[in-house]
Amino acid sequence: MSLPARNPKHNPLFILKTCKALNGRPAYIAGPMVRYLKLPFRELVRHYNTDIVYTPMILAREFVRNETARISDFTTNERDRSVIVQVGCNNVEDLLKFVEMIHPYVDGIGLNCGCPIREQVREGIGAALMSEPELVASMVKAVKDKYGDRVCLETKIRIHSNLDETVRFVKMVEAAGVDFITVHGRTKTTRLSVPANFDAIKLVKESVVPTVPDPKKHNLTIAPTVATHLVLLATAPIKISMSLPARNPKHNPLFILKTCKALNGRPAYIAGPMVRYLKLPFRELVRHYNTDIVYTPMILAREFVRNETARISDFTTNERDRSVIVQVGCNNVEDLLKFVEMIHPYVDGIGLNCGCPIREQVREGIGAALMSEPELVASMVKAVKDKYGDRVCLETKIRIHSNLDETVRFVKMVEAAGVDFITVHGRTKTTRLSVPANFDAIKLVKESVGVPVVANGDCFLFDDATKIADFTGVDGVMAVRGILSNPALFAGFDKTPWAAVERFWHLATSYGLPFRITQHHLSEMMDKLIPRKYLKEMNELTNLVDLIDWFDFHFMLKREGQPGFATLVDVTWREHRGDAAHI
């Protein structure tokens, strides 16, 4: 989990100085682009003589508060040198927290004062900072006062229409201690079709510390082309469509909950939301094994509605992703309505998370924090249902209170506000998972409201779903930890069949799934299939290629199209496994 110590020769300031002094040339730099400078592309451009490479911009506020953002926004390895992480931030507190978290893993940190994207400017970051030189100087000074030469700090700016303002700006950040400055030779409103103003960049160079011209015109031409090729090389060909078929009423979660019970005499089988681990490939896998409704991981409405990068990284779907409920973390009507407007055409339902007990979410006033705000939750539910009516199936997922009268009051309020169904996790927000779920409390909720109710908690076997439904009378049963370790749970398997492992590999590599998420899914699925020795080996691997090689070395892992693909129940070991293969 650790990387080698940073080499001073990878410090961007050292590179800038030595390229000019020793090589008689400028440093060659790949600048930050929204989405298109992830780790594979950074490694590619280094192969072709690039000295320094930036990451895409990371929003400090989300990064320091949200583990999901940290995992999705930044990955690195020992070859990722020299790398500068670009940060969007507008206050000292968040910037210092961000630097504290990330500086051991990068060679430099770049404060973005130049991004002209409207939603960033509205948030007071990017090019909005060009009118706040005192604020930028205070952020630079805070970082340099705390870290000194241990952190190489850059600011990336645009020019002002009045170049005297630009000179004043850069002199202030120079005085605050910035190590170098990148200048984009356009104002925040100048179109890319207008040539960059290199006279302005020359003026900055003559005014302050060593600067780097920003070759953004070329970056924007090259990067999308190469990034697209990388995606096609890394995944199986997939026909991409910007539109999806119209939603089918039979995929509406409310229809499924009612018909499963009325027509099939069983509860609806539901795969509940998990942080990071219910991305598109795994959703498709569990549907193959008799799951009726599948949730996405929780998406933060505030970031989703304001940030295109968040929308791209947080949510993907396709025409087979039915029935799907997107779970949202939100604590105000405005953001929720914007979120619903953006996403409702692509999903079958929307679930408002009132149950997540993760500390950082509760501090932000979302998740389980909402259990003490029934009026607020009811107002959010009412706002959505008033605007969309039956066009949006809306659920709330809650935990119970220590005083169950409060829980009954809560669910009655959201029912009156128009919620379509309620999911109840039978624990309080402070109850440990080692304590059995309180099914009496879930039964009480079911008896207190007229809308369908889903039970969540302690469903690890197919028989558990039947027992929970019989005891509580609920309309659906949700598995979370149980289905993570056994995606075939609702098909009656007591442990993951080998066919599910092969099918998961096909889906993960076809759609593209981050390595650590792929590794974690396989670790969970293989937990009851192979000895601890092998699990430890697998979990110590550090990249997808080695993981595939490891599986091929130990097992007969069939690919789609090969005879017998995804048909076997038991693990298919290769003959060289030895006695250690027996559990």
Coordinates of C-alpha atoms in Angstrom, one line a residue:
M1 CA 0.0 0.0 0.0
S2 CA 3.1 2.3 0.2
L3 CA 5.2 3.8 -2.6
P4 CA 8.9 4.4 -2.8
A5 CA 10.1 7.8 -1.3
R6 CA 9.8 10.7 -3.8
N7 CA 13.0 11.3 -5.7
P8 CA 14.2 14.9 -5.6
K9 CA 14.9 14.6 -9.3
H10 CA 11.2 14.3 -9.9
N11 CA 10.4 17.6 -8.2
P12 CA 8.8 19.8 -10.9
L13 CA 10.9 22.8 -9.8
F14 CA 14.1 20.8 -10.2
I15 CA 13.0 19.6 -13.7
L16 CA 12.0 23.2 -14.8
K17 CA 15.4 24.5 -13.8
T18 CA 17.6 21.6 -15.1
C19 CA 15.8 21.3 -18.5
K20 CA 16.7 24.8 -19.3
A21 CA 20.1 25.0 -17.7
L22 CA 21.5 21.6 -18.7
N23 CA 19.5 20.6 -21.8
G24 CA 18.9 24.0 -23.4
R25 CA 15.2 23.4 -23.8
P26 CA 12.0 24.0 -21.8
A27 CA 10.4 21.3 -19.7
Y28 CA 7.7 19.4 -21.7
I29 CA 4.5 19.3 -19.7
A30 CA 1.1 17.6 -20.2
G31 CA -1.4 19.9 -18.6
P32 CA -4.6 19.1 -16.7
M33 CA -7.6 18.1 -18.7
V34 CA -11.1 17.2 -17.4
R35 CA -11.3 13.4 -17.4
Y36 CA -8.4 12.8 -19.8
L37 CA -5.2 12.5 -17.7
K38 CA -5.9 9.4 -15.7
L39 CA -3.0 7.1 -14.9
P40 CA -2.8 5.1 -18.2
F41 CA -2.6 8.2 -20.3
R42 CA 0.0 9.8 -18.0
E43 CA 2.2 6.8 -18.4
L44 CA 1.7 6.9 -22.2
V45 CA 2.8 10.5 -22.6
R46 CA 5.9 10.0 -20.4
H47 CA 7.0 7.3 -22.8
Y48 CA 7.1 10.1 -25.5
N49 CA 9.4 12.5 -23.8
T50 CA 7.0 14.4 -21.5
D51 CA 8.8 15.5 -18.4
I52 CA 5.9 16.5 -16.1
V53 CA 2.3 15.3 -16.2
Y54 CA -0.7 16.7 -14.4
T55 CA -3.8 14.8 -13.1
P56 CA -7.3 16.0 -13.9
M57 CA -8.5 18.6 -11.4
I58 CA -9.7 17.2 -8.1
L59 CA -12.2 19.1 -6.0
A60 CA -10.6 19.4 -2.5
R61 CA -13.9 19.8 -0.7
E62 CA -15.2 16.4 -1.9
F63 CA -11.8 14.6 -1.7
V64 CA -11.2 15.4 2.0
R65 CA -14.7 14.5 3.0
N66 CA -15.6 11.5 0.8
E67 CA -13.8 8.2 0.6
T68 CA -15.5 7.3 -2.7
A69 CA -14.2 10.6 -4.2
R70 CA -10.7 9.7 -3.1
I71 CA -10.8 6.3 -4.7
S72 CA -12.3 7.4 -8.0
D73 CA -10.4 10.7 -8.4
F74 CA -6.8 9.6 -7.8
T75 CA -4.7 6.6 -8.6
T76 CA -0.9 6.3 -8.9
N77 CA 2.0 3.9 -8.9
E78 CA 5.7 3.9 -8.7
R79 CA 6.1 4.8 -12.3
D80 CA 3.9 7.9 -12.1
R81 CA 6.8 10.4 -11.9
S82 CA 6.9 13.4 -12.2
V83 CA 3.2 14.0 -11.4
I84 CA 1.4 17.2 -10.2
V85 CA -2.1 16.8 -8.8
Q86 CA -4.3 19.8 -9.7
V87 CA -6.7 20.9 -7.1
G88 CA -9.8 23.0 -7.2
C89 CA -10.2 24.9 -3.9
N90 CA -11.2 28.3 -2.5
N91 CA -10.3 28.1 1.2
V92 CA -7.3 27.5 3.3
E93 CA -8.8 24.8 5.5
D94 CA -9.8 22.4 2.7
L95 CA -6.5 23.0 0.9
L96 CA -4.4 22.1 3.9
K97 CA -6.4 19.0 4.5
F98 CA -6.0 18.0 0.8
V99 CA -2.3 18.6 0.8
E100 CA -1.9 16.6 4.0
M101 CA -3.7 13.6 2.4
I102 CA -2.1 13.7 -1.0
H103 CA 1.4 15.2 -0.9
P104 CA 3.2 11.9 0.0
Y105 CA 2.0 10.4 -3.3
V106 CA 2.8 13.2 -5.8
D107 CA 5.7 15.4 -6.8
G108 CA 3.8 18.7 -6.8
I109 CA 0.4 20.3 -6.2
G110 CA -1.2 22.8 -8.6
L111 CA -3.8 25.2 -7.5
N112 CA -6.2 25.8 -10.3
C113 CA -7.0 29.4 -10.9
G114 CA -7.8 29.1 -14.6
C115 CA -10.6 26.6 -15.3
P116 CA -13.3 28.6 -17.1
I117 CA -16.0 25.9 -16.9
R118 CA -19.2 27.7 -15.7
E119 CA -20.1 25.3 -12.9
Q120 CA -16.6 25.6 -11.4
V121 CA -16.7 29.4 -11.6
R122 CA -20.1 29.4 -9.9
E123 CA -18.6 27.4 -7.0
G124 CA -15.9 30.0 -6.6
I125 CA -13.0 27.9 -7.9
G126 CA -11.0 27.8 -11.1
A127 CA -11.1 31.1 -13.0
A128 CA -13.3 32.6 -10.3
L129 CA -10.1 32.9 -8.3
M130 CA -8.5 35.3 -10.8
S131 CA -10.5 38.1 -9.1
E132 CA -9.4 37.0 -5.7
P133 CA -5.6 37.5 -5.6
E134 CA -5.5 38.0 -1.8
L135 CA -7.4 34.7 -1.2
V136 CA -5.1 32.8 -3.6
A137 CA -2.0 34.3 -1.9
S138 CA -3.4 33.3 1.5
M139 CA -3.8 29.7 0.4
V140 CA -0.3 29.6 -1.1
K141 CA 1.2 31.1 2.0
A142 CA -0.6 28.6 4.3
V143 CA 0.7 25.6 2.4
K144 CA 4.3 26.9 2.1
D145 CA 4.3 28.0 5.8
K146 CA 3.4 24.5 6.9
Y147 CA 5.3 22.4 4.4
G148 CA 8.1 24.6 3.0
D149 CA 10.2 22.8 0.4
R150 CA 8.5 19.5 1.2
V151 CA 5.7 20.5 -1.2
C152 CA 6.3 22.0 -4.6
L153 CA 3.3 24.3 -5.2
E154 CA 2.2 25.8 -8.5
T155 CA -0.7 28.1 -9.5
K156 CA -2.2 27.8 -13.0
I157 CA -3.8 31.1 -14.1
R158 CA -5.4 32.9 -17.0
I159 CA -4.6 36.4 -18.0
H160 CA -6.8 39.5 -17.3
S161 CA -8.0 41.8 -20.0
N162 CA -6.0 44.4 -18.1
L163 CA -2.5 42.9 -17.9
D164 CA -1.6 45.1 -15.0
E165 CA -4.0 43.0 -13.0
T166 CA -2.3 39.8 -14.1
V167 CA 1.1 41.2 -13.1
R168 CA -0.3 42.3 -9.7
F169 CA -1.8 38.8 -9.3
V170 CA 1.4 36.9 -10.0
K171 CA 3.5 39.2 -7.9
M172 CA 1.2 38.5 -4.9
V173 CA 1.4 34.7 -5.2
E174 CA 5.2 35.0 -5.8
A175 CA 5.5 36.9 -2.5
A176 CA 3.3 34.3 -0.8
G177 CA 5.9 31.6 -1.7
V178 CA 4.6 29.8 -4.8
D179 CA 7.2 27.7 -6.5
F180 CA 6.2 28.3 -10.1
I181 CA 3.3 29.7 -12.2
T182 CA 1.6 28.3 -15.3
V183 CA 0.0 30.9 -17.5
H184 CA -2.8 30.2 -20.1
G185 CA -2.6 33.0 -22.6
R186 CA -6.3 33.7 -22.7
T187 CA -8.8 35.3 -20.4
K188 CA -11.5 33.2 -18.8
T189 CA -14.0 34.3 -21.5
T190 CA -11.7 34.0 -24.6
R191 CA -12.6 31.2 -27.0
L192 CA -10.1 28.6 -27.9
S193 CA -10.4 29.6 -31.5
V194 CA -8.6 32.9 -30.6
P195 CA -4.8 32.5 -30.6
A196 CA -3.2 32.5 -27.2
N197 CA -1.6 35.8 -26.1
F198 CA 2.1 35.0 -25.8
D199 CA 3.0 38.6 -25.3
A200 CA 1.1 38.4 -22.0
I201 CA 2.9 35.2 -21.0
K202 CA 6.2 36.9 -21.8
L203 CA 5.2 39.8 -19.6
V204 CA 4.5 37.5 -16.7
K205 CA 7.8 35.7 -17.3
E206 CA 9.7 39.0 -17.1
S207 CA 7.8 40.0 -13.9
V208 CA 8.2 37.0 -11.6
V209 CA 9.6 33.5 -11.0
P210 CA 10.2 30.9 -13.7
T211 CA 6.9 30.3 -15.6
V212 CA 5.6 27.7 -18.0
P213 CA 3.6 28.6 -21.1
D214 CA 0.4 26.5 -21.3
P215 CA 0.1 24.6 -24.6
K216 CA -3.6 23.9 -24.0
K217 CA -4.5 24.4 -27.7
H218 CA -2.5 21.3 -28.6
N219 CA -3.6 19.3 -25.5
L220 CA -7.3 19.6 -26.4
T221 CA -6.7 18.4 -29.9
I222 CA -4.6 15.3 -29.0
A223 CA -6.0 14.1 -25.7
P224 CA -9.6 13.0 -26.5
T225 CA -8.4 11.0 -29.6
V226 CA -5.7 9.1 -27.7
A227 CA -7.9 8.6 -24.6
T228 CA -10.6 7.1 -26.8
H229 CA -8.1 4.7 -28.3
L230 CA -6.9 3.6 -24.9
V231 CA -10.5 2.8 -23.9
L232 CA -11.0 0.7 -27.0
L233 CA -7.7 -1.1 -26.4
A234 CA -8.5 -1.8 -22.8
T235 CA -12.0 -3.1 -23.2
A236 CA -14.0 -5.4 -25.4
P237 CA -15.7 -3.4 -28.2
I238 CA -19.0 -2.0 -27.0
K239 CA -21.5 -0.2 -29.2
I240 CA -22.0 3.2 -27.6
S241 CA -25.3 5.0 -27.8
M242 CA -26.1 8.4 -26.4
S243 CA -29.8 7.3 -25.8
L244 CA -31.4 4.4 -24.2
P245 CA -34.8 2.7 -24.9
A246 CA -37.8 4.2 -23.0
R247 CA -38.3 2.8 -19.5
N248 CA -40.6 -0.2 -19.3
P249 CA -43.3 0.0 -16.7
K250 CA -42.6 -3.6 -15.8
H251 CA -39.2 -2.5 -14.5
N252 CA -40.8 0.0 -12.1
P253 CA -39.7 -1.1 -8.6
L254 CA -43.2 -0.5 -7.2
F255 CA -44.7 -2.8 -9.9
I256 CA -42.1 -5.5 -9.1
L257 CA -42.7 -5.3 -5.3
K258 CA -46.4 -5.7 -5.8
T259 CA -46.4 -8.4 -8.4
C260 CA -43.7 -10.6 -6.8
K261 CA -45.8 -10.9 -3.7
A262 CA -49.2 -11.1 -5.4
L263 CA -48.4 -13.3 -8.3
N264 CA -45.3 -15.3 -7.2
G265 CA -46.0 -15.6 -3.5
R266 CA -42.5 -14.4 -2.6
P267 CA -40.8 -11.1 -1.7
A268 CA -38.9 -9.1 -4.4
Y269 CA -35.2 -10.0 -4.2
I270 CA -33.1 -6.8 -4.0
A271 CA -29.3 -6.1 -4.1
G272 CA -28.8 -3.1 -1.8
P273 CA -26.5 -0.1 -2.2
M274 CA -22.8 -0.5 -1.2
V275 CA -20.1 2.1 -1.2
R276 CA -18.1 1.5 -4.5
Y277 CA -19.3 -2.0 -5.0
L278 CA -22.5 -2.0 -7.1
K279 CA -21.1 -0.6 -10.4
L280 CA -22.6 -1.7 -13.7
P281 CA -20.7 -5.0 -14.1
F282 CA -21.7 -6.3 -10.7
R283 CA -25.3 -5.2 -11.2
E284 CA -25.6 -7.2 -14.4
L285 CA -24.0 -10.2 -12.7
V286 CA -26.5 -10.3 -9.8
R287 CA -29.5 -9.9 -12.2
H288 CA -28.3 -13.1 -13.9
Y289 CA -28.9 -14.9 -10.6
N290 CA -32.5 -14.0 -9.9
T291 CA -32.2 -10.5 -8.4
D292 CA -35.2 -8.4 -9.2
I293 CA -34.0 -4.9 -8.3
V294 CA -30.5 -3.6 -8.0
Y295 CA -29.2 -0.3 -6.5
T296 CA -26.3 1.8 -7.5
P297 CA -23.7 3.0 -4.9
M298 CA -24.8 6.2 -3.2
I299 CA -24.2 9.3 -5.4
L300 CA -23.8 12.7 -3.7
A301 CA -26.3 15.1 -5.3
R302 CA -24.4 18.2 -4.5
E303 CA -21.3 17.0 -6.5
F304 CA -23.3 15.3 -9.2
V305 CA -25.3 18.3 -10.2
R306 CA -22.3 20.7 -10.2
N307 CA -19.5 18.6 -11.6
E308 CA -19.3 16.8 -14.9
T309 CA -16.4 14.7 -13.8
A310 CA -18.5 13.4 -10.9
R311 CA -21.4 12.5 -13.3
I312 CA -19.1 10.6 -15.6
S313 CA -17.3 8.7 -12.8
D314 CA -20.3 8.1 -10.5
F315 CA -22.9 6.7 -12.9
T316 CA -22.9 4.4 -15.9
T317 CA -25.8 2.4 -17.3
N318 CA -26.9 0.5 -20.5
E319 CA -30.1 -1.0 -22.0
R320 CA -29.7 -4.2 -19.8
D321 CA -29.5 -2.3 -16.5
R322 CA -33.1 -2.9 -15.5
S323 CA -34.6 -2.6 -12.9
V324 CA -32.1 -0.1 -11.3
I325 CA -32.6 2.3 -8.5
V326 CA -30.0 5.1 -8.1
Q327 CA -29.3 5.9 -4.4
V328 CA -28.7 9.6 -3.6
G329 CA -27.2 11.4 -0.7
C330 CA -28.8 14.8 -0.3
N331 CA -30.1 17.1 2.4
N332 CA -32.0 19.9 0.6
V333 CA -34.8 20.2 -1.9
E334 CA -32.9 22.3 -4.5
D335 CA -30.1 19.8 -5.1
L336 CA -32.5 16.8 -5.0
L337 CA -34.7 18.3 -7.7
K338 CA -31.7 19.1 -9.9
F339 CA -30.4 15.5 -9.4
V340 CA -33.8 13.9 -10.2
E341 CA -34.1 16.1 -13.3
M342 CA -30.7 14.9 -14.6
I343 CA -31.0 11.2 -13.8
H344 CA -34.6 10.1 -13.8
P345 CA -34.8 9.3 -17.5
Y346 CA -32.0 6.7 -17.1
V347 CA -33.2 4.8 -14.0
D348 CA -36.3 3.0 -12.8
G349 CA -36.3 4.5 -9.3
I350 CA -34.5 7.0 -7.0
G351 CA -33.7 6.1 -3.4
L352 CA -33.1 8.8 -0.8
N353 CA -30.5 7.6 1.6
C354 CA -31.4 8.3 5.2
G355 CA -29.5 5.3 6.7
C356 CA -25.8 5.5 5.9
P357 CA -23.9 5.6 9.2
I358 CA -20.5 6.5 7.8
R359 CA -19.1 9.3 9.9
E360 CA -18.1 11.7 7.1
Q361 CA -21.6 11.4 5.5
V362 CA -23.3 12.1 8.9
R363 CA -21.1 15.1 9.4
E364 CA -22.3 16.5 6.1
G365 CA -25.9 16.1 7.2
I366 CA -26.8 13.3 4.8
G367 CA -27.3 9.5 5.3
A368 CA -28.3 8.6 8.9
A369 CA -28.1 12.3 9.9
L370 CA -31.5 12.6 8.3
M371 CA -33.1 10.2 10.7
S372 CA -33.4 13.2 13.1
E373 CA -34.9 15.4 10.4
P374 CA -38.3 13.8 9.4
E375 CA -39.7 17.2 8.4
L376 CA -36.8 17.8 6.0
V377 CA -37.0 14.3 4.5
A378 CA -40.8 14.7 4.1
S379 CA -40.3 18.1 2.3
M380 CA -37.8 16.5 -0.1
V381 CA -40.1 13.6 -0.9
K382 CA -43.1 15.9 -1.4
A383 CA -41.1 18.2 -3.7
V384 CA -40.1 15.3 -6.0
K385 CA -43.6 13.7 -6.0
D386 CA -45.3 17.1 -6.6
K387 CA -43.2 17.7 -9.6
Y388 CA -43.0 14.2 -11.1
G389 CA -45.8 12.2 -9.7
D390 CA -45.9 8.6 -10.9
R391 CA -43.1 9.4 -13.5
V392 CA -40.6 8.9 -10.7
C393 CA -40.6 6.0 -8.3
L394 CA -39.2 7.4 -5.0
E395 CA -38.0 5.3 -2.0
T396 CA -36.4 6.2 1.3
K397 CA -34.0 3.9 3.0
I398 CA -33.9 4.3 6.7
R399 CA -32.5 2.9 10.0
I400 CA -34.5 2.5 13.1
H401 CA -34.4 4.7 16.2
S402 CA -33.8 3.4 19.7
N403 CA -37.3 4.6 20.5
L404 CA -39.4 2.9 17.9
D405 CA -42.2 5.5 18.3
E406 CA -39.8 7.9 16.5
T407 CA -39.4 5.4 13.7
V408 CA -43.2 5.0 13.3
R409 CA -43.6 8.8 13.3
F410 CA -40.8 9.2 10.7
V411 CA -42.3 6.6 8.2
K412 CA -45.8 8.0 8.6
M413 CA -44.5 11.4 7.7
V414 CA -42.7 10.3 4.5
E415 CA -45.7 8.2 3.6
A416 CA -48.0 11.2 3.9
A417 CA -45.5 13.1 1.7
G418 CA -46.0 10.6 -1.1
V419 CA -43.1 8.2 -0.9
D420 CA -43.6 5.1 -3.0
F421 CA -41.9 2.5 -0.7
I422 CA -39.7 2.4 2.3
T423 CA -36.6 0.2 3.0
V424 CA -35.8 -0.4 6.7
H425 CA -32.4 -1.5 8.0
G426 CA -33.1 -3.2 11.3
R427 CA -30.4 -1.4 13.2
T428 CA -29.8 2.1 14.6
K429 CA -27.1 4.2 13.2
T430 CA -24.8 3.2 16.0
T431 CA -25.6 -0.5 16.2
R432 CA -22.7 -2.7 15.1
L433 CA -23.1 -5.2 12.4
S434 CA -22.3 -8.0 14.8
V435 CA -25.6 -7.3 16.6
P436 CA -28.5 -9.1 14.9
A437 CA -30.9 -7.0 12.9
N438 CA -34.2 -6.1 14.7
F439 CA -36.9 -7.8 12.6
D440 CA -39.5 -6.9 15.2
A441 CA -38.9 -3.3 14.4
I442 CA -39.2 -3.9 10.7
K443 CA -42.4 -5.8 11.3
L444 CA -43.7 -2.8 13.2
V445 CA -42.9 -0.4 10.4
K446 CA -44.7 -2.8 7.9
E447 CA -47.8 -2.8 10.1
S448 CA -47.7 1.0 10.5
V449 CA -47.8 2.1 6.8
G450 CA -49.7 1.3 3.7
V451 CA -46.9 1.6 1.2
P452 CA -44.6 -1.4 0.4
V453 CA -41.8 -2.1 2.8
V454 CA -38.4 -3.7 2.2
A455 CA -36.4 -5.4 4.9
N456 CA -32.6 -4.9 5.1
G457 CA -30.2 -6.8 7.4
D458 CA -28.7 -10.2 7.9
C459 CA -29.7 -11.8 4.6
F460 CA -26.8 -14.1 3.8
L461 CA -28.6 -17.2 2.4
F462 CA -31.6 -17.8 0.2
D463 CA -33.5 -19.3 3.1
D464 CA -32.9 -16.1 5.1
A465 CA -34.9 -14.1 2.5
T466 CA -37.9 -16.4 3.0
K467 CA -37.7 -16.4 6.8
I468 CA -37.4 -12.6 7.0
A469 CA -40.4 -12.1 4.6
D470 CA -42.5 -14.6 6.5
F471 CA -41.8 -13.0 9.9
T472 CA -42.1 -9.4 9.0
G473 CA -44.7 -9.5 6.1
V474 CA -42.5 -7.2 4.0
D475 CA -42.8 -6.9 0.2
G476 CA -39.1 -7.2 -0.5
V477 CA -35.9 -8.4 1.1
M478 CA -32.6 -6.7 0.5
A479 CA -29.2 -8.3 0.7
V480 CA -26.0 -6.2 0.9
R481 CA -23.0 -8.0 2.5
G482 CA -24.6 -11.3 1.6
I483 CA -24.8 -10.6 -2.1
L484 CA -21.3 -9.0 -2.2
S485 CA -19.8 -12.3 -1.1
N486 CA -22.3 -14.5 -3.1
P487 CA -23.9 -12.8 -6.1
A488 CA -25.9 -16.0 -6.8
L489 CA -27.5 -15.8 -3.3
F490 CA -31.1 -15.3 -4.7
A491 CA -30.6 -18.2 -7.1
G492 CA -30.3 -20.5 -4.1
F493 CA -26.5 -21.0 -4.0
D494 CA -25.0 -21.2 -0.5
K495 CA -21.7 -19.9 -1.9
T496 CA -20.5 -18.3 -5.1
P497 CA -20.6 -20.8 -8.0
W498 CA -17.5 -20.8 -10.2
A499 CA -19.7 -19.8 -13.2
A500 CA -20.3 -16.5 -11.4
V501 CA -16.6 -15.8 -11.1
E502 CA -16.1 -16.4 -14.8
R503 CA -19.1 -14.3 -15.7
F504 CA -17.9 -11.5 -13.4
W505 CA -14.5 -11.5 -15.1
H506 CA -16.2 -11.1 -18.5
L507 CA -18.3 -8.2 -17.4
A508 CA -15.6 -6.4 -15.4
T509 CA -13.1 -6.5 -18.4
S510 CA -15.8 -5.8 -21.0
Y511 CA -17.2 -2.7 -19.3
G512 CA -14.0 -1.6 -17.5
L513 CA -13.8 -1.7 -13.7
P514 CA -11.1 -0.1 -11.6
F515 CA -8.5 -2.7 -10.5
R516 CA -9.0 -2.4 -6.7
I517 CA -12.8 -2.7 -7.1
T518 CA -12.3 -5.8 -9.3
Q519 CA -9.9 -7.3 -6.8
H520 CA -12.2 -6.7 -3.9
H521 CA -15.2 -8.3 -5.6
L522 CA -13.2 -11.4 -6.5
S523 CA -11.8 -11.6 -2.9
E524 CA -15.3 -11.5 -1.5
M525 CA -16.6 -14.1 -4.0
M526 CA -13.6 -16.4 -3.5
D527 CA -13.6 -16.2 0.3
K528 CA -15.4 -19.5 0.7
L529 CA -14.0 -21.2 -2.3
I530 CA -10.2 -21.2 -1.8
P531 CA -7.8 -21.4 1.2
R532 CA -6.6 -18.3 3.0
K533 CA -3.1 -18.7 1.6
Y534 CA -4.5 -18.1 -1.9
L535 CA -6.7 -15.2 -0.9
K536 CA -3.7 -13.5 0.7
E537 CA -1.7 -14.0 -2.5
M538 CA -4.5 -12.5 -4.6
N539 CA -5.0 -9.5 -2.3
E540 CA -1.3 -8.7 -2.5
L541 CA -1.4 -8.2 -6.3
T542 CA -1.1 -4.6 -7.5
N543 CA -2.5 -4.5 -11.1
L544 CA -5.1 -6.1 -13.3
V545 CA -2.6 -7.9 -15.6
D546 CA -1.1 -9.8 -12.7
L547 CA -4.5 -10.6 -11.3
I548 CA -5.6 -12.2 -14.6
D549 CA -2.3 -14.1 -14.9
W550 CA -2.7 -15.3 -11.3
F551 CA -6.2 -16.7 -12.1
D552 CA -5.0 -18.3 -15.2
F553 CA -2.1 -19.9 -13.4
H554 CA -4.2 -21.4 -10.6
F555 CA -7.6 -22.0 -12.3
M556 CA -9.2 -23.1 -15.6
L557 CA -10.7 -19.6 -16.2
K558 CA -12.8 -19.8 -19.3
R559 CA -13.6 -16.8 -21.5
E560 CA -17.0 -16.1 -23.1
G561 CA -17.2 -18.0 -26.3
Q562 CA -15.2 -21.0 -25.1
P563 CA -17.0 -24.3 -24.5
G564 CA -18.3 -24.6 -21.0
F565 CA -18.0 -20.8 -20.1
A566 CA -19.9 -19.9 -17.0
T567 CA -21.5 -23.4 -16.5
L568 CA -19.7 -24.9 -13.6
V569 CA -20.4 -24.7 -9.8
D570 CA -17.1 -25.9 -8.3
V571 CA -13.7 -24.2 -8.7
T572 CA -11.7 -25.6 -11.5
W573 CA -8.1 -25.8 -10.2
R574 CA -5.2 -26.6 -12.5
E575 CA -3.4 -29.8 -11.9
H576 CA -0.2 -28.2 -10.4
R577 CA -2.1 -26.8 -7.4
G578 CA -0.9 -29.4 -4.9
D579 CA -2.4 -30.3 -1.6
A580 CA -2.7 -26.7 -0.4
A581 CA -5.7 -26.3 -2.7
H582 CA -7.9 -28.3 -0.3
I583 CA -9.8 -26.1 2.2

